[in-house]
XYZ file of C-alpha atoms in Angstrom:
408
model
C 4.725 18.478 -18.769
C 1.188 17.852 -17.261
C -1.717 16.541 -19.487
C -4.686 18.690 -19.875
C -8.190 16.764 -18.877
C -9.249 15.350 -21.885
C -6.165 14.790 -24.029
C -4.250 11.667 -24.660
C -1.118 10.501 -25.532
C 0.707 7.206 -27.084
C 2.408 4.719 -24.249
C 4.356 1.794 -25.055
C 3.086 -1.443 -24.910
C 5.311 -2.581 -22.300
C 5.393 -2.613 -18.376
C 4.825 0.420 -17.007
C 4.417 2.090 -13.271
C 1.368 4.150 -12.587
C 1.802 6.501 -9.329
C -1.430 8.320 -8.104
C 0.148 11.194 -5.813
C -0.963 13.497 -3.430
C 0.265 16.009 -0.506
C 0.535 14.677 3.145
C -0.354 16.634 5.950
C -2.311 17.282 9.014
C -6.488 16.144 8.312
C -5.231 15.583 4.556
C -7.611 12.226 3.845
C -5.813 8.791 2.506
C -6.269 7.921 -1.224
C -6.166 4.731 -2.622
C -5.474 3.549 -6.429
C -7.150 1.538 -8.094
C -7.620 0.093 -11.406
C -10.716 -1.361 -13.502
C -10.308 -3.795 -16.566
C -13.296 -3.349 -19.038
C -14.591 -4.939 -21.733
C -17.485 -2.607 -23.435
C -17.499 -1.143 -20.699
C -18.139 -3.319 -17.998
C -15.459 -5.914 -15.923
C -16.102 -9.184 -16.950
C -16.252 -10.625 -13.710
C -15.212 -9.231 -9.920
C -12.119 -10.041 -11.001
C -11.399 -7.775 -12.916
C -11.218 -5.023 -10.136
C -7.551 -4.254 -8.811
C -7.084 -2.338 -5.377
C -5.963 -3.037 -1.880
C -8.395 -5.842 -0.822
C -7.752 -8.159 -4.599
C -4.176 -6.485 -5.625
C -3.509 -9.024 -8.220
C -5.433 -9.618 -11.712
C -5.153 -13.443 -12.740
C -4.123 -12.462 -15.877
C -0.762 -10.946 -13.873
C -1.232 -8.022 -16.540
C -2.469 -5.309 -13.254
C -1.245 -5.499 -9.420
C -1.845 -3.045 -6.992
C 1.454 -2.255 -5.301
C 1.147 -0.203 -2.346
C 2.156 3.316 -1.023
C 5.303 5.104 -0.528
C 5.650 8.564 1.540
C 9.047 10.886 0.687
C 9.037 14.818 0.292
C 5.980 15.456 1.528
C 3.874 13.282 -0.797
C 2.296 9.856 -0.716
C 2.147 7.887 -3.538
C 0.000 4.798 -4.501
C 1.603 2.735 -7.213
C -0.331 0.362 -9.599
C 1.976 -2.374 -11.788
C 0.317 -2.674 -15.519
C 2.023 -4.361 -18.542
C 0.003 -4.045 -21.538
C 1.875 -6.832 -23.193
C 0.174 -8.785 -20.937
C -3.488 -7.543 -21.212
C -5.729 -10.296 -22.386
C -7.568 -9.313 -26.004
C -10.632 -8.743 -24.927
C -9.632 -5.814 -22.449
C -10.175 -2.636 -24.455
C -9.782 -0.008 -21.497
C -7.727 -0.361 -18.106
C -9.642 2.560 -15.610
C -7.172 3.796 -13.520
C -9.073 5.393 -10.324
C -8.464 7.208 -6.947
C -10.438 7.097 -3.688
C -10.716 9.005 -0.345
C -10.654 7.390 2.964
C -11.622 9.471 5.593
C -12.631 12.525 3.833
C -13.096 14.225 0.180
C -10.699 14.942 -2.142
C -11.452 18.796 -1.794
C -9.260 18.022 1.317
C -6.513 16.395 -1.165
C -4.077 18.797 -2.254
C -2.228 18.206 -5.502
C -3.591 15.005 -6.867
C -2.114 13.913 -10.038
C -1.321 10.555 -11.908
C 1.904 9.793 -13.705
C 2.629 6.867 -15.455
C 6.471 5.900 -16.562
C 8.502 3.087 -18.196
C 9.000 0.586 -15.441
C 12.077 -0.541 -17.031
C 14.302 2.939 -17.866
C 11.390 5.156 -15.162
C 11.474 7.726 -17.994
C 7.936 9.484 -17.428
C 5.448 8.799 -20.286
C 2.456 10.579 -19.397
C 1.367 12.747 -16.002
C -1.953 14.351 -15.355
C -2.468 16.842 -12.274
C -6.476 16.942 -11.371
C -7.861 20.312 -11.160
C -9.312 21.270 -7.827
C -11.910 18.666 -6.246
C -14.326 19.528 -3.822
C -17.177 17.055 -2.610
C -16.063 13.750 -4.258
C -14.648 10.639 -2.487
C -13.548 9.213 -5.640
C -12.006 9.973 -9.017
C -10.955 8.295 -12.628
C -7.915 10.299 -12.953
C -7.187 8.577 -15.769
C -7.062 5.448 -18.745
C -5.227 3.077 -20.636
C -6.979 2.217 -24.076
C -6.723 0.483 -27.265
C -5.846 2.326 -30.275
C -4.897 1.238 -33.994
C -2.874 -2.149 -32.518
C -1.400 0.150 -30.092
C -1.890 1.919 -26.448
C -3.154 5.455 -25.209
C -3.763 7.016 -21.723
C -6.173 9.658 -21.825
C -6.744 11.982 -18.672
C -9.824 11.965 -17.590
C -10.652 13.734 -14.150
C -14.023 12.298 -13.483
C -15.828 12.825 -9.636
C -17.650 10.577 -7.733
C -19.325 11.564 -4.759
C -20.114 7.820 -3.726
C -16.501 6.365 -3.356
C -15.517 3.509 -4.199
C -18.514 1.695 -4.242
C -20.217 3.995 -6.380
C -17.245 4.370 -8.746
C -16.873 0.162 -8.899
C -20.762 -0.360 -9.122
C -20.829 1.699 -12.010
C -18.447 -0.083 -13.870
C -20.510 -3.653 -13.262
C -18.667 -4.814 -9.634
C -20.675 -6.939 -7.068
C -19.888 -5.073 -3.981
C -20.178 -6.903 0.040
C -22.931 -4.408 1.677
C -23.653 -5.215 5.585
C -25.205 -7.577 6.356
C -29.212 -7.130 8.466
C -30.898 -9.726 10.185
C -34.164 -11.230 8.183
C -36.588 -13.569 10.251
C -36.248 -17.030 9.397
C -37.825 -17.988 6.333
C -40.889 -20.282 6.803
C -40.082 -24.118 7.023
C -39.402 -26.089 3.449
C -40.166 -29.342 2.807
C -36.678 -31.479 1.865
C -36.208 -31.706 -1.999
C -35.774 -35.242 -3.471
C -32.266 -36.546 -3.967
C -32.680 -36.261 -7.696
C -33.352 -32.730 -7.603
C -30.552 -30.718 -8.706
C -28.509 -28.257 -6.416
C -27.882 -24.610 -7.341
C -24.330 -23.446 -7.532
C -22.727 -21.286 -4.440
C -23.733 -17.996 -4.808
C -21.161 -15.622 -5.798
C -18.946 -13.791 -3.465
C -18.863 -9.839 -4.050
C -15.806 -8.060 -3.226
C -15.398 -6.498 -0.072
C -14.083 -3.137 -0.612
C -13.669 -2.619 3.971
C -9.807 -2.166 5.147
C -8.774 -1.075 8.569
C -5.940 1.811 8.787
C -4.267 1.695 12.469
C -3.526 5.369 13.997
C -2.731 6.972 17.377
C -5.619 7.481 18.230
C -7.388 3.863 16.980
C -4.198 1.719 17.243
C -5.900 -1.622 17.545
C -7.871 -3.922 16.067
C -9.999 -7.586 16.266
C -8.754 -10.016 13.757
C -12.372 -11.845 14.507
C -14.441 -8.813 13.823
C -12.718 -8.572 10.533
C -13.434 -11.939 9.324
C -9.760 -13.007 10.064
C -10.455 -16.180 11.621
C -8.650 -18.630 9.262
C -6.350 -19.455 6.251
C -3.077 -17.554 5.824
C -2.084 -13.935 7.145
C 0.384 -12.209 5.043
C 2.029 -9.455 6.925
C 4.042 -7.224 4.449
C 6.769 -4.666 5.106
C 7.591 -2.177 2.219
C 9.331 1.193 2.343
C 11.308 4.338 0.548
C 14.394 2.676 -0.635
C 17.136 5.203 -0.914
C 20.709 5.393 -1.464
C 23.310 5.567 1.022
C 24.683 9.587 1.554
C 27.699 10.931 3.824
C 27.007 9.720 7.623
C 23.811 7.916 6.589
C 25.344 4.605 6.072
C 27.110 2.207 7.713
C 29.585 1.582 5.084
C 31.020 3.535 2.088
C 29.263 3.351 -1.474
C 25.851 3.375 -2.786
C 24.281 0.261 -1.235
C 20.756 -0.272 -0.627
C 19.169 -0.508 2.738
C 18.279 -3.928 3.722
C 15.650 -4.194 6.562
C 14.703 -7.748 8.177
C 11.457 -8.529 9.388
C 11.059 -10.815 11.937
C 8.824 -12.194 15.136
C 9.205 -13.305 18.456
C 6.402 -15.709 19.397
C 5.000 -17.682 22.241
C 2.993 -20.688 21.693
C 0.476 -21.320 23.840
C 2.317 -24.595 25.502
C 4.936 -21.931 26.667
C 7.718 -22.775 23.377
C 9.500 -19.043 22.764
C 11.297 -18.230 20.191
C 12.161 -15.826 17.059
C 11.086 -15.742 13.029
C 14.239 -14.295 11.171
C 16.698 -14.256 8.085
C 19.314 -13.787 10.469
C 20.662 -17.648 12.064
C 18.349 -18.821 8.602
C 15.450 -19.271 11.298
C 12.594 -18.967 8.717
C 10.045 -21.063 10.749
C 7.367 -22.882 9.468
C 3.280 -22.320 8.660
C 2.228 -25.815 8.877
C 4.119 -26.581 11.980
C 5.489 -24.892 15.257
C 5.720 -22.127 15.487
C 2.936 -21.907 12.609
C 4.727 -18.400 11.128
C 7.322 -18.261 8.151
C 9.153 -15.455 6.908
C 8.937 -15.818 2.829
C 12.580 -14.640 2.028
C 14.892 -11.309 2.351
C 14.189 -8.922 -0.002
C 16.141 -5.108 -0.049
C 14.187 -3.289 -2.325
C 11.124 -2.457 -0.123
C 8.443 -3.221 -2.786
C 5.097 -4.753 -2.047
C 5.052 -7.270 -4.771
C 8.096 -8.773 -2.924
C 9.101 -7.038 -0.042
C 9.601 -8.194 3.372
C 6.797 -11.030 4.403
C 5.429 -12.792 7.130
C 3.132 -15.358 6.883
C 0.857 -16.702 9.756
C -1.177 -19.616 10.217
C -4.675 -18.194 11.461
C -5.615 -21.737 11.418
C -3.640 -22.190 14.763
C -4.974 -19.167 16.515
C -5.328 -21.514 19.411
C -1.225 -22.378 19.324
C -0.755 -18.757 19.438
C -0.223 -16.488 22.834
C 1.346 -13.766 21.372
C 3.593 -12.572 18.346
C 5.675 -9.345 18.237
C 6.339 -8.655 14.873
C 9.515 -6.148 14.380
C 12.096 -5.359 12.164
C 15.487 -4.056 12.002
C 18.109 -2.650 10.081
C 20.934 -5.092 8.853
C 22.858 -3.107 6.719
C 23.260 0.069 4.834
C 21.514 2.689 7.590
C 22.199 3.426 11.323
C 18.761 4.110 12.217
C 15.224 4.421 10.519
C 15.489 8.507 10.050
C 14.117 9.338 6.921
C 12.793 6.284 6.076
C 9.802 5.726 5.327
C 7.662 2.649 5.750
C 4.415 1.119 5.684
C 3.065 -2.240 7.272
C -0.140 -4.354 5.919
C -1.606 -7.575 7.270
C -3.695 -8.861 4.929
C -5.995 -12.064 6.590
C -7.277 -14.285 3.895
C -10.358 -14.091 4.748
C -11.059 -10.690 6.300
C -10.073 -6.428 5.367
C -6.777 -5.614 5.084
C -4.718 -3.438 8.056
C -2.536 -1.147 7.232
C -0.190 1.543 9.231
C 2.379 4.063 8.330
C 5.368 4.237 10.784
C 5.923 7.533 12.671
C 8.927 9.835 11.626
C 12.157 8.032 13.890
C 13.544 10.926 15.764
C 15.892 9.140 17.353
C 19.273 7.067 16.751
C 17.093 3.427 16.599
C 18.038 0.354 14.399
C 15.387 -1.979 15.580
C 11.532 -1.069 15.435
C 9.075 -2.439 17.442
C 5.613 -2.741 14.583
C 2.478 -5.115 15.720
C 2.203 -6.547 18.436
C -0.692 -9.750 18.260
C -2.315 -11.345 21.301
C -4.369 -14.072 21.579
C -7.342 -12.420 24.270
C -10.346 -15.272 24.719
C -9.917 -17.408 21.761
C -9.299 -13.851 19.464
C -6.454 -12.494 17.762
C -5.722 -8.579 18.801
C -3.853 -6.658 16.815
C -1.775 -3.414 18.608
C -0.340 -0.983 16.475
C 3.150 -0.389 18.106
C 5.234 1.568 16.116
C 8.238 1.828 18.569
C 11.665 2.799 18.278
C 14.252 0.959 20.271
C 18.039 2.471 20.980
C 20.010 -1.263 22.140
C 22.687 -0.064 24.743
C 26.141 -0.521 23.416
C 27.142 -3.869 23.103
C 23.316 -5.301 22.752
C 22.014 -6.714 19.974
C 18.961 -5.477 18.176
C 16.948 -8.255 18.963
C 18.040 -8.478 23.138
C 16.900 -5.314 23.035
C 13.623 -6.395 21.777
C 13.075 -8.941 23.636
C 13.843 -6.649 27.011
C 11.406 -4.099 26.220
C 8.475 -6.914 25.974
C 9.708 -9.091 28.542
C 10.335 -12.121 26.413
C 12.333 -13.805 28.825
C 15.153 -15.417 26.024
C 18.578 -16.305 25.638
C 20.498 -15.199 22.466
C 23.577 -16.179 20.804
C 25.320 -14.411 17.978
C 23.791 -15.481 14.393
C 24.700 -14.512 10.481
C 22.978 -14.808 7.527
């Protein structure tokens, strides 16, 4: 039963999974969660501010896990065990914003938290009707007589996530304007003591690839160095008659993998399958983290590349396929983030697969004058009998290599 907006209710002091939720649809704006941990009041420090662009607290008591789309709704999930949450945290602000619109465009926005460990529901709010605002506090964990309570809250911003994270004490990254250069200083002595670096706010930008805007500039985003994590996640469901490949109830396990070409001409392919995991600190500079079948963010299918050898690099296809447990990517649905070190996150949904395809074509990176372009591919791929999920990759993009048979 939904909360009304005000009222509150006892949670356990335990792990628990908090999904903001909305209705997909045509000119229906994105929503992002987010989560705030105060102390009277206020976040300690920038790090205390969990969302897409910083999904991790240091404490590992809050972590932002990413979305999920199934039945006609997208959910954002947030991680929170309150075992975990250090003493001086009295109140964990669990928040929503809009990209790309207002939330009087959202339809059926609600928050609903559950026991991570048995996923019995434990509390679920569904915000009355929004019109102007680009961001909300749909809800809040607090402390209570040595214990826990969410309250729902419904709260409207109309100045989005900046306003809603200023207000609760975050430093946020505004654009930067061109000043004239300040007059000439003499030196100081060598004795004279040096102020600390200044302190970098958080940088609440992130990049969402489409149709209609399907690439973008790693450069422009600040992506020019350190570690790239590309992430896979998606809907994991449960084998049904014809859906899977063998019988039972096994999950779906999707590989992520590359093909790359260096810039000396050296081809070849990132993958679980063959154990060809590659390397970041040598050719070819990318390494896939492990194989994971559960889809989440927090592990999940991951790529990691080297943006410190953007020079090595002409061009990486990232792509992934389906091992085991599905013969194609119909009704599944997935989501794909590259998240630069050093720059805003990318993100894309993949479109609905109409079409018989095991292997899926997702980013495609090329190095154009020095800079790192990144094409939102999305593409299906039907191998001809006989051909292997990865030939057929490589034909479609003209990679030009042999293959042998592999295993895991």
């Amino acid at each position: 039963m939904s909360m009304s907006k005000g009222a509150n209710t006892a949670v356990p002091t335990t792990a628990l999974r908090v999904e903001v939720g909305r209705g997909s649809g045509p000119g229906v704006p994105d929503a992002d969660a987010s989560a705030l941990l105060l102390a009277d009041g206020k976040v300690r420090s920038d790090g205390d501010f969990v969302f897409y662009n910083q999904p991790a607290h240091s404490s590992g008591a809050v972590r932002h896990e990413g979305k999920r789309t199934a039945g006609g709704r997208v959910t954002d999930t947030l991680w929170v065990d309150l075992a975990r949450v250090e003493g001086a945290v009295e109140r964990i602000v669990l928040a929503a914003s809009a990209d790309g619109g207002t939330f009087g465009q959202v339809p059926d926005l609600s928050i609903e938290v559950t026991d991570a460990a048995s996923g019995q529901v434990v509390a679920r709010f569904d915000s009355p009707g929004a019109t102007v605002e680009t961001a909300f506090v749909l809800g809040e964990f607090y402390r209570r007589q040595g214990g826990w309570k969410f309250r729902a809250v419904g709260q409207g911003y109309s100045s989005g996530l900046e306003g809603l994270a200023t207000d609760f004490g975050i430093s946020v990254d505004e654009p930067q304007h061109t000043a004239p250069a300040p007059a000439a200083t003499p030196p100081r002595p060598a004795t004279a003591p040096t102020a600390p670096p200044p302190v970098q706010p958080v940088r609440l930008s992130k990049v969402t690839l489409t149709k209609a805007s399907p690439s973008v500039s790693l450069a422009k985003q600040g992506g020019t160095s350190g570690a790239m994590r590309v992430n896979l996640n998606w809907q994991t469901r449960k084998q049904s008659t014809g859906f899977g490949r063998r019988g039972g109830g096994g999950d779906i396990d999707l590989d992520l993998c590359a093909l790359y070409e260096l810039a000396d001409g050296r081809k070849g392919v990132v993958q679980a399958l063959g154990n060809a995991f590659g390397s970041l600190h040598r050719p070819p500079y990318i390494h896939l983290d492990g194989d994971d079948r559960t889809g989440a963010v927090a592990a999940g299918e991951n790529l990691t590349v080297n943006l410190d050898h953007t020079r090595d690099f002409r061009r990486i296809l990232v792509f992934v396929t389906i091992y085991e447990g599905a013969r194609s990517f119909a009704d599944l649905h997935a989501t794909v983030t590259l998240q630069p070190q050093h720059g805003a996150p990318i993100e894309f949904s993949l479109d609905e697969c109409t079409v018989d395809s095991p292997v899926c074509a997702l980013a495609l990176i090329t190095n154009t004058g020095g800079d790192l372009l990144v094409q939102r591919e999305a593409r299906y791929l039907v191998p001809e009998r006989g051909v292997s999920p990865q030939r057929t990759m490589d034909r479609a993009y003209g990679w030009g290599m042999n293959w042998t048979p592999g295993r895991k």
